[in-house]
Amino acid sequence: MIIGVPKEIKSSEYRVALTPAGAGMLKAAGHEVVVEPGAGEGSSFPDEAYQAEGASIASGTKDVWERAEMIMKVKEPLPEEFRYFREGLLLFTYLHLAAAQELTLALMDKGVSGVAYETIQLPNGSLPLLTPMSEVAGRMSVQVGSQFLEAFYGGRGILLGGVPGVPPAEVIILGGGVVGTNAAKIALGMGANVVILERSADRMRYIDDVFNGRIRTLMSNPYNIANAVRKADLLIGAVLIPGARAPHLVTEEMVKSMKKGAVIVDVAVDQGGTIATIDRVTTHKDPVYEKHGVLHYAVANMPGAVPRTSTFALTNVTMPYALELANKGLKTAVNQNESLRKGVNTYKGHITHPQVAAAADLPY
Ligand code: NAD
């Protein structure tokens, strides 16, 4: 199969769908890899690194899309890329079609088979191609939070780990899933006092077990949240209710009760946010705003700040599926792999995923 890797064109997107090592693996399996010039630049992979692994560098965007039988991308195609859609093309990328009707219709109209990273699902219900980005965002939330706690950035002027004779910072994390436990791990490593508020007792048992009691867990209820938030130097929002908007667990009154110069990092902002005073999404260029004396960080694409790490993390988990698709072709691959089958969102002009069909109000 010929696999094409275009350069991402979405604003502030520096990841790339394939590393040079991935190109080498596809090549070794007997496939051809065509990479757009500069596709890997944002993640510090020069064209020569792909060539060294046997990939060829295309003459431009059009050349990649026209030669490829399977296009591997990171973000959903934008309207200027729709012109390259054609019957039989296989597209393997994050698609988020439930929120993109124009793209859904373009894929259907041209008969493109769209396999979406975010709907590939393992038998235990987990979404393996979303997990690495939660790991990155969780770990990063403490890194950015500790930076904004510095006085120079408008924070309280606190060192997360304290020093002998001076207490460490209080890091309060709402939600102990992938983001929450990864945030906790870094905060603990930096010497902070860490508390996770969760609503799942089983999850708290797990956290207590793996961290050997060094992280305190508290049942997530308004009373405990209000008490914890008041003491927080760094508050991290990491709650997810699958398929629903994030609940506003922290009210404006609770934010008003926080210490001056404390920092909120609401990682769940992409699902609407867990903090009532997070009323807008911020960007890497202008990441924080101040409200009631508290710094609010609300960047929806946190992994974009560390594209090289994120590219490795993403491609580590996409590669086995990419190889399966390339080796067997879409039809055989999805017939043999139920998890991959759940990734198919469009096929031969039809929507093949129930939630996407419901969101677009189209037949499934
Ligand atoms: P997850 O499913 O692994 O964890 C969510 C946790 O929230 C679960 O343990 C669940 O029990 C808990 N929870 C649900 N309701 C709760 C409540 N009322 N109180 C306390 N805990 C509650 O999800 P995740 O992968 O950790 O993702 C968390 C959020 O981070 C999601 O909204 C995700 O989209 C977002 N995210 C954002 C970025 C970004 O760049 N901003 C990147 C990755 C993920």
Tab-separated table of C-alpha atoms and ligand atoms in Angstrom:
chain	number	residue	atom	x	y	z
A	1	MET	CA	0.000	0.000	0.000
A	2	ILE	CA	1.122	3.596	-0.555
A	3	ILE	CA	0.877	5.600	2.682
A	4	GLY	CA	0.881	9.407	2.500
A	5	VAL	CA	1.784	11.768	5.333
A	6	PRO	CA	0.733	15.382	4.733
A	7	LYS	CA	1.980	18.340	6.752
A	8	GLU	CA	-0.636	19.428	9.297
A	9	ILE	CA	-2.223	22.748	8.385
A	10	LYS	CA	-4.388	23.460	11.430
A	11	SER	CA	-3.197	26.544	13.317
A	12	SER	CA	-0.635	25.753	16.073
A	13	GLU	CA	-0.518	22.044	15.145
A	14	TYR	CA	3.100	20.859	15.117
A	15	ARG	CA	2.569	17.119	15.458
A	16	VAL	CA	2.988	14.705	12.533
A	17	ALA	CA	1.185	11.384	12.019
A	18	LEU	CA	4.278	9.249	11.420
A	19	THR	CA	7.817	9.265	12.840
A	20	PRO	CA	10.811	8.230	10.724
A	21	ALA	CA	10.860	4.982	12.752
A	22	GLY	CA	7.220	4.382	11.787
A	23	ALA	CA	8.050	5.015	8.133
A	24	GLY	CA	10.808	2.395	8.472
A	25	MET	CA	8.361	-0.132	9.935
A	26	LEU	CA	5.872	0.349	7.104
A	27	LYS	CA	8.676	0.121	4.571
A	28	ALA	CA	9.953	-3.111	6.142
A	29	ALA	CA	6.438	-4.553	5.811
A	30	GLY	CA	6.603	-3.925	2.065
A	31	HIS	CA	4.760	-0.604	1.797
A	32	GLU	CA	5.653	2.713	0.231
A	33	VAL	CA	5.688	5.892	2.340
A	34	VAL	CA	5.351	9.370	0.823
A	35	VAL	CA	5.925	12.367	3.096
A	36	GLU	CA	5.121	16.010	2.351
A	37	PRO	CA	8.206	18.248	2.519
A	38	GLY	CA	8.565	19.673	6.023
A	39	ALA	CA	5.786	17.453	7.486
A	40	GLY	CA	7.957	16.449	10.441
A	41	GLU	CA	9.639	19.823	11.006
A	42	GLY	CA	7.324	20.905	13.858
A	43	SER	CA	8.306	17.756	15.746
A	44	SER	CA	12.012	18.162	14.858
A	45	PHE	CA	12.094	15.390	12.238
A	46	PRO	CA	13.862	16.651	9.074
A	47	ASP	CA	12.912	15.219	5.656
A	48	GLU	CA	16.270	13.430	5.539
A	49	ALA	CA	15.329	11.369	8.617
A	50	TYR	CA	12.349	9.933	6.692
A	51	GLN	CA	14.457	9.359	3.585
A	52	ALA	CA	17.003	7.472	5.676
A	53	GLU	CA	14.187	5.056	6.619
A	54	GLY	CA	13.226	4.507	2.983
A	55	ALA	CA	10.378	7.044	2.638
A	56	SER	CA	10.198	9.367	-0.361
A	57	ILE	CA	9.588	13.092	-0.099
A	58	ALA	CA	6.708	14.271	-2.287
A	59	SER	CA	6.821	17.374	-4.475
A	60	GLY	CA	4.040	19.010	-2.438
A	61	THR	CA	0.663	18.621	-0.729
A	62	LYS	CA	-1.241	17.592	-3.872
A	63	ASP	CA	1.350	14.951	-4.728
A	64	VAL	CA	1.019	13.252	-1.295
A	65	TRP	CA	-2.767	13.149	-1.379
A	66	GLU	CA	-2.916	11.974	-5.001
A	67	ARG	CA	-0.338	9.212	-4.671
A	68	ALA	CA	-1.503	7.826	-1.326
A	69	GLU	CA	-3.965	4.966	-0.885
A	70	MET	CA	-4.009	5.644	2.872
A	71	ILE	CA	-3.501	9.127	4.311
A	72	MET	CA	-2.227	9.307	7.889
A	73	LYS	CA	-2.885	12.605	9.646
A	74	VAL	CA	-3.151	14.008	13.160
A	75	LYS	CA	-6.046	16.489	12.947
A	76	GLU	CA	-9.248	16.325	10.941
A	77	PRO	CA	-8.953	17.574	7.339
A	78	LEU	CA	-9.828	21.250	6.873
A	79	PRO	CA	-12.006	22.504	3.966
A	80	GLU	CA	-8.950	23.345	1.827
A	81	GLU	CA	-8.024	19.635	1.989
A	82	PHE	CA	-11.473	18.356	0.937
A	83	ARG	CA	-10.507	18.851	-2.741
A	84	TYR	CA	-8.150	15.866	-2.419
A	85	PHE	CA	-10.905	13.483	-1.304
A	86	ARG	CA	-11.700	10.704	-3.777
A	87	GLU	CA	-13.524	7.407	-3.983
A	88	GLY	CA	-11.701	4.608	-2.173
A	89	LEU	CA	-9.235	6.812	-0.269
A	90	LEU	CA	-8.558	5.586	3.260
A	91	LEU	CA	-8.124	8.330	5.874
A	92	PHE	CA	-6.652	7.428	9.282
A	93	THR	CA	-6.647	10.378	11.721
A	94	TYR	CA	-8.466	12.120	14.601
A	95	LEU	CA	-11.778	13.047	12.930
A	96	HIS	CA	-14.175	14.256	15.676
A	97	LEU	CA	-17.021	14.045	13.140
A	98	ALA	CA	-19.763	14.486	15.737
A	99	ALA	CA	-18.723	18.142	15.822
A	100	ALA	CA	-17.948	18.550	12.093
A	101	GLN	CA	-20.921	18.105	9.792
A	102	GLU	CA	-19.279	19.745	6.754
A	103	LEU	CA	-16.414	17.246	6.926
A	104	THR	CA	-18.810	14.305	7.427
A	105	LEU	CA	-20.762	15.289	4.319
A	106	ALA	CA	-17.564	15.770	2.272
A	107	LEU	CA	-16.293	12.300	3.264
A	108	MET	CA	-19.669	10.754	2.376
A	109	ASP	CA	-19.980	12.670	-0.867
A	110	LYS	CA	-16.583	11.500	-2.130
A	111	GLY	CA	-16.791	7.955	-0.747
A	112	VAL	CA	-13.750	8.313	1.533
A	113	SER	CA	-13.328	5.658	4.235
A	114	GLY	CA	-12.627	7.534	7.455
A	115	VAL	CA	-11.102	5.635	10.370
A	116	ALA	CA	-11.089	7.894	13.441
A	117	TYR	CA	-8.428	7.506	16.115
A	118	GLU	CA	-10.818	8.637	18.826
A	119	THR	CA	-13.480	5.958	18.306
A	120	ILE	CA	-11.153	2.928	18.237
A	121	GLN	CA	-12.208	1.126	21.403
A	122	LEU	CA	-10.805	-1.850	23.286
A	123	PRO	CA	-13.118	-4.551	24.705
A	124	ASN	CA	-12.796	-2.984	28.196
A	125	GLY	CA	-14.310	0.243	26.842
A	126	SER	CA	-11.064	2.269	26.909
A	127	LEU	CA	-10.017	4.497	24.021
A	128	PRO	CA	-6.358	3.633	23.409
A	129	LEU	CA	-5.690	6.414	20.899
A	130	LEU	CA	-6.884	9.128	23.311
A	131	THR	CA	-5.006	7.887	26.390
A	132	PRO	CA	-1.518	9.148	25.422
A	133	MET	CA	-2.770	12.719	24.943
A	134	SER	CA	-4.359	12.599	28.409
A	135	GLU	CA	-1.041	11.369	29.786
A	136	VAL	CA	0.753	14.299	28.159
A	137	ALA	CA	-1.842	16.874	29.314
A	138	GLY	CA	-1.908	15.479	32.859
A	139	ARG	CA	1.864	15.628	33.269
A	140	MET	CA	2.006	19.027	31.619
A	141	SER	CA	-0.692	20.490	33.869
A	142	VAL	CA	1.687	20.453	36.852
A	143	GLN	CA	4.595	21.754	34.768
A	144	VAL	CA	2.592	24.798	33.582
A	145	GLY	CA	0.874	25.197	36.953
A	146	SER	CA	4.202	25.392	38.787
A	147	GLN	CA	5.439	27.959	36.274
A	148	PHE	CA	2.417	30.232	36.779
A	149	LEU	CA	2.813	29.944	40.546
A	150	GLU	CA	6.065	31.891	40.121
A	151	ALA	CA	5.723	35.576	41.071
A	152	PHE	CA	7.095	36.708	37.711
A	153	TYR	CA	4.053	35.161	35.986
A	154	GLY	CA	1.613	36.702	38.470
A	155	GLY	CA	1.365	33.668	40.760
A	156	ARG	CA	1.628	33.330	44.489
A	157	GLY	CA	5.392	32.932	44.427
A	158	ILE	CA	5.451	29.352	45.626
A	159	LEU	CA	7.921	26.555	44.961
A	160	LEU	CA	5.897	23.370	44.530
A	161	GLY	CA	8.140	21.221	46.690
A	162	GLY	CA	8.921	23.830	49.356
A	163	VAL	CA	12.340	23.486	51.040
A	164	PRO	CA	13.388	22.099	54.431
A	165	GLY	CA	11.567	24.208	57.003
A	166	VAL	CA	9.028	25.539	54.462
A	167	PRO	CA	5.916	23.546	53.565
A	168	PRO	CA	5.264	22.366	50.001
A	169	ALA	CA	2.364	23.552	47.838
A	170	GLU	CA	-1.117	22.041	48.058
A	171	VAL	CA	-2.067	20.509	44.710
A	172	ILE	CA	-5.757	19.617	44.453
A	173	ILE	CA	-6.841	17.442	41.535
A	174	LEU	CA	-10.483	16.933	40.553
A	175	GLY	CA	-10.862	13.549	38.855
A	176	GLY	CA	-8.443	10.640	39.223
A	177	GLY	CA	-8.528	9.179	35.705
A	178	VAL	CA	-5.662	9.242	33.200
A	179	VAL	CA	-5.125	13.031	33.388
A	180	GLY	CA	-5.545	13.145	37.167
A	181	THR	CA	-3.164	10.306	38.041
A	182	ASN	CA	-0.526	11.587	35.617
A	183	ALA	CA	-0.787	15.062	37.161
A	184	ALA	CA	-0.547	13.501	40.625
A	185	LYS	CA	2.562	11.555	39.712
A	186	ILE	CA	4.431	14.692	38.599
A	187	ALA	CA	3.195	16.823	41.529
A	188	LEU	CA	4.256	14.114	43.961
A	189	GLY	CA	7.622	13.852	42.239
A	190	MET	CA	8.117	17.600	42.699
A	191	GLY	CA	7.424	17.252	46.400
A	192	ALA	CA	3.931	18.782	46.621
A	193	ASN	CA	1.124	17.684	48.930
A	194	VAL	CA	-1.377	16.048	46.580
A	195	VAL	CA	-5.095	15.410	47.044
A	196	ILE	CA	-7.324	13.758	44.410
A	197	LEU	CA	-11.098	14.126	44.605
A	198	GLU	CA	-12.892	11.287	42.813
A	199	ARG	CA	-16.439	10.014	42.657
A	200	SER	CA	-15.487	6.388	42.008
A	201	ALA	CA	-14.592	4.484	45.163
A	202	ASP	CA	-12.888	1.775	43.102
A	203	ARG	CA	-10.712	4.351	41.398
A	204	MET	CA	-9.717	5.807	44.786
A	205	ARG	CA	-8.786	2.320	46.010
A	206	TYR	CA	-6.604	1.905	42.939
A	207	ILE	CA	-4.922	5.310	43.459
A	208	ASP	CA	-4.349	4.600	47.136
A	209	ASP	CA	-2.835	1.270	46.203
A	210	VAL	CA	-0.468	2.368	43.419
A	211	PHE	CA	0.731	5.490	45.227
A	212	ASN	CA	1.038	3.575	48.478
A	213	GLY	CA	-1.008	6.158	50.387
A	214	ARG	CA	1.301	9.072	49.474
A	215	ILE	CA	-1.591	10.744	47.659
A	216	ARG	CA	-4.680	11.512	49.686
A	217	THR	CA	-8.017	10.670	48.106
A	218	LEU	CA	-11.292	12.319	48.994
A	219	MET	CA	-14.833	11.561	47.870
A	220	SER	CA	-15.902	14.197	45.361
A	221	ASN	CA	-18.858	16.076	46.879
A	222	PRO	CA	-19.571	19.808	47.212
A	223	TYR	CA	-18.467	19.922	50.872
A	224	ASN	CA	-15.084	18.255	50.270
A	225	ILE	CA	-14.518	20.197	47.060
A	226	ALA	CA	-15.187	23.565	48.781
A	227	ASN	CA	-12.764	22.741	51.616
A	228	ALA	CA	-10.030	21.473	49.318
A	229	VAL	CA	-10.324	24.327	46.813
A	230	ARG	CA	-9.939	26.928	49.591
A	231	LYS	CA	-6.550	25.455	50.530
A	232	ALA	CA	-5.275	24.908	46.971
A	233	ASP	CA	-2.168	26.581	45.606
A	234	LEU	CA	-2.653	24.685	42.339
A	235	LEU	CA	-6.081	23.335	41.336
A	236	ILE	CA	-6.293	20.925	38.390
A	237	GLY	CA	-9.583	20.046	36.653
A	238	ALA	CA	-9.401	16.494	35.224
A	239	VAL	CA	-12.961	15.153	35.308
A	240	LEU	CA	-14.630	13.326	32.449
A	241	ILE	CA	-18.151	11.998	32.091
A	242	PRO	CA	-18.013	10.133	28.760
A	243	GLY	CA	-20.211	11.692	26.120
A	244	ALA	CA	-21.311	14.583	28.364
A	245	ARG	CA	-20.274	18.113	29.106
A	246	ALA	CA	-17.917	18.344	32.118
A	247	PRO	CA	-19.813	19.236	35.328
A	248	HIS	CA	-19.064	22.588	36.993
A	249	LEU	CA	-17.804	21.136	40.268
A	250	VAL	CA	-16.145	24.373	41.419
A	251	THR	CA	-18.534	27.311	41.806
A	252	GLU	CA	-17.632	30.983	41.455
A	253	GLU	CA	-17.999	31.343	45.253
A	254	MET	CA	-15.401	28.595	45.742
A	255	VAL	CA	-12.985	30.381	43.380
A	256	LYS	CA	-13.519	33.618	45.363
A	257	SER	CA	-12.480	31.713	48.504
A	258	MET	CA	-9.121	30.726	46.960
A	259	LYS	CA	-5.791	32.258	47.968
A	260	LYS	CA	-4.609	35.268	45.982
A	261	GLY	CA	-2.175	34.189	43.274
A	262	ALA	CA	-3.313	30.563	43.301
A	263	VAL	CA	-3.465	28.851	39.904
A	264	ILE	CA	-6.196	26.825	38.192
A	265	VAL	CA	-5.321	24.529	35.262
A	266	ASP	CA	-8.587	23.174	33.850
A	267	VAL	CA	-7.530	20.322	31.578
A	268	ALA	CA	-11.179	19.358	31.069
A	269	VAL	CA	-11.807	22.694	29.326
A	270	ASP	CA	-12.163	20.796	26.026
A	271	GLN	CA	-15.382	19.297	27.442
A	272	GLY	CA	-16.641	22.630	28.777
A	273	GLY	CA	-14.515	22.864	31.925
A	274	THR	CA	-15.033	21.901	35.578
A	275	ILE	CA	-14.659	25.397	37.030
A	276	ALA	CA	-17.479	27.960	36.837
A	277	THR	CA	-15.064	30.852	36.225
A	278	ILE	CA	-13.485	29.134	33.201
A	279	ASP	CA	-15.647	30.997	30.703
A	280	ARG	CA	-13.359	30.783	27.682
A	281	VAL	CA	-10.725	28.613	26.073
A	282	THR	CA	-7.213	30.115	26.064
A	283	THR	CA	-4.293	29.529	23.686
A	284	HIS	CA	-0.619	28.668	24.081
A	285	LYS	CA	0.193	32.221	22.955
A	286	ASP	CA	-2.001	33.781	25.673
A	287	PRO	CA	-2.646	30.932	28.131
A	288	VAL	CA	-3.867	32.581	31.344
A	289	TYR	CA	-6.296	35.177	32.577
A	290	GLU	CA	-6.946	36.420	36.092
A	291	LYS	CA	-10.291	36.314	37.866
A	292	HIS	CA	-10.952	36.922	41.587
A	293	GLY	CA	-7.166	37.079	42.114
A	294	VAL	CA	-6.681	33.542	40.732
A	295	LEU	CA	-4.828	32.683	37.503
A	296	HIS	CA	-6.898	30.564	35.109
A	297	TYR	CA	-5.181	28.363	32.480
A	298	ALA	CA	-7.634	26.890	29.942
A	299	VAL	CA	-5.739	25.665	26.880
A	300	ALA	CA	-7.757	23.020	25.014
A	301	ASN	CA	-4.842	21.479	23.081
A	302	MET	CA	-2.163	21.230	25.748
A	303	PRO	CA	-0.186	18.451	23.974
A	304	GLY	CA	0.430	20.951	21.130
A	305	ALA	CA	3.063	22.673	23.292
A	306	VAL	CA	5.218	19.549	23.349
A	307	PRO	CA	4.778	18.243	19.791
A	308	ARG	CA	7.810	15.981	19.733
A	309	THR	CA	6.792	14.071	22.866
A	310	SER	CA	3.163	14.071	21.701
A	311	THR	CA	4.072	12.784	18.238
A	312	PHE	CA	6.031	9.870	19.739
A	313	ALA	CA	3.217	9.158	22.234
A	314	LEU	CA	0.548	9.241	19.523
A	315	THR	CA	2.419	7.208	16.912
A	316	ASN	CA	3.368	4.568	19.505
A	317	VAL	CA	-0.321	3.694	19.702
A	318	THR	CA	-1.430	4.360	16.103
A	319	MET	CA	1.337	2.277	14.477
A	320	PRO	CA	-0.054	-1.216	15.184
A	321	TYR	CA	-3.395	-0.190	13.626
A	322	ALA	CA	-1.693	1.559	10.678
A	323	LEU	CA	0.318	-1.582	9.977
A	324	GLU	CA	-2.808	-3.738	10.212
A	325	LEU	CA	-4.679	-1.477	7.777
A	326	ALA	CA	-1.745	-1.380	5.363
A	327	ASN	CA	-1.017	-5.126	5.526
A	328	LYS	CA	-4.587	-6.413	5.245
A	329	GLY	CA	-6.537	-3.582	3.649
A	330	LEU	CA	-9.497	-1.925	5.406
A	331	LYS	CA	-12.081	-4.667	4.856
A	332	THR	CA	-10.063	-7.634	6.144
A	333	ALA	CA	-8.451	-5.583	8.927
A	334	VAL	CA	-11.768	-4.478	10.412
A	335	ASN	CA	-13.347	-7.909	9.960
A	336	GLN	CA	-10.552	-9.381	12.071
A	337	ASN	CA	-10.243	-6.596	14.641
A	338	GLU	CA	-13.364	-5.456	16.487
A	339	SER	CA	-11.551	-2.504	18.131
A	340	LEU	CA	-10.434	-1.178	14.770
A	341	ARG	CA	-13.921	-1.732	13.340
A	342	LYS	CA	-15.251	0.727	15.917
A	343	GLY	CA	-12.905	3.315	14.435
A	344	VAL	CA	-14.643	3.240	11.032
A	345	ASN	CA	-16.816	6.374	10.850
A	346	THR	CA	-17.527	6.522	7.117
A	347	TYR	CA	-17.416	3.855	4.389
A	348	LYS	CA	-18.410	4.072	0.706
A	349	GLY	CA	-20.622	7.125	1.230
A	350	HIS	CA	-22.296	5.878	4.417
A	351	ILE	CA	-21.896	6.777	8.071
A	352	THR	CA	-20.853	3.667	9.948
A	353	HIS	CA	-20.748	4.993	13.513
A	354	PRO	CA	-23.986	5.455	15.514
A	355	GLN	CA	-22.923	8.586	17.471
A	356	VAL	CA	-21.616	10.320	14.356
A	357	ALA	CA	-24.891	9.581	12.552
A	358	ALA	CA	-26.922	10.859	15.509
A	359	ALA	CA	-24.874	14.071	15.740
A	360	ALA	CA	-25.162	14.739	12.004
A	361	ASP	CA	-28.849	13.735	12.017
A	362	LEU	CA	-28.154	11.360	9.145
A	363	PRO	CA	-29.008	7.661	8.664
A	364	TYR	CA	-26.636	5.055	10.080
B	1	NAD	P1	-10.748	9.593	32.392
B	1	NAD	O1	-12.033	9.012	31.963
B	1	NAD	O2	-9.529	8.733	32.399
B	1	NAD	O3	-10.888	10.191	33.872
B	1	NAD	C1	-11.959	10.986	34.287
B	1	NAD	C2	-12.173	10.733	35.767
B	1	NAD	O4	-13.134	11.692	36.234
B	1	NAD	C3	-12.724	9.334	36.087
B	1	NAD	O5	-11.857	8.669	36.981
B	1	NAD	C4	-14.093	9.636	36.706
B	1	NAD	O6	-14.449	8.718	37.740
B	1	NAD	C5	-13.840	11.030	37.266
B	1	NAD	N1	-15.076	11.778	37.573
B	1	NAD	C6	-16.229	11.844	36.880
B	1	NAD	N2	-17.106	12.654	37.498
B	1	NAD	C7	-16.489	13.106	38.618
B	1	NAD	C8	-16.866	13.974	39.669
B	1	NAD	N3	-18.075	14.531	39.707
B	1	NAD	N4	-15.954	14.236	40.634
B	1	NAD	C9	-14.725	13.686	40.610
B	1	NAD	N5	-14.317	12.846	39.642
B	1	NAD	C10	-15.179	12.557	38.663
B	1	NAD	O7	-10.515	10.891	31.481
B	1	NAD	P2	-9.119	11.592	31.185
B	1	NAD	O8	-8.467	10.907	30.027
B	1	NAD	O9	-8.359	11.712	32.442
B	1	NAD	O10	-9.597	13.026	30.665
B	1	NAD	C11	-10.015	14.055	31.565
B	1	NAD	C12	-10.357	15.295	30.754
B	1	NAD	O11	-9.184	15.858	30.180
B	1	NAD	C13	-11.314	15.050	29.573
B	1	NAD	O12	-12.246	16.100	29.502
B	1	NAD	C14	-10.386	15.093	28.382
B	1	NAD	O13	-11.084	15.432	27.192
B	1	NAD	C15	-9.473	16.192	28.828
B	1	NAD	N6	-8.225	16.336	28.061
B	1	NAD	C16	-7.847	17.623	27.762
B	1	NAD	C17	-6.665	17.870	27.103
B	1	NAD	C18	-6.243	19.289	26.864
B	1	NAD	O14	-5.318	19.520	26.080
B	1	NAD	N7	-6.844	20.258	27.513
B	1	NAD	C19	-5.851	16.808	26.667
B	1	NAD	C20	-6.258	15.493	26.982
B	1	NAD	C21	-7.456	15.256	27.683
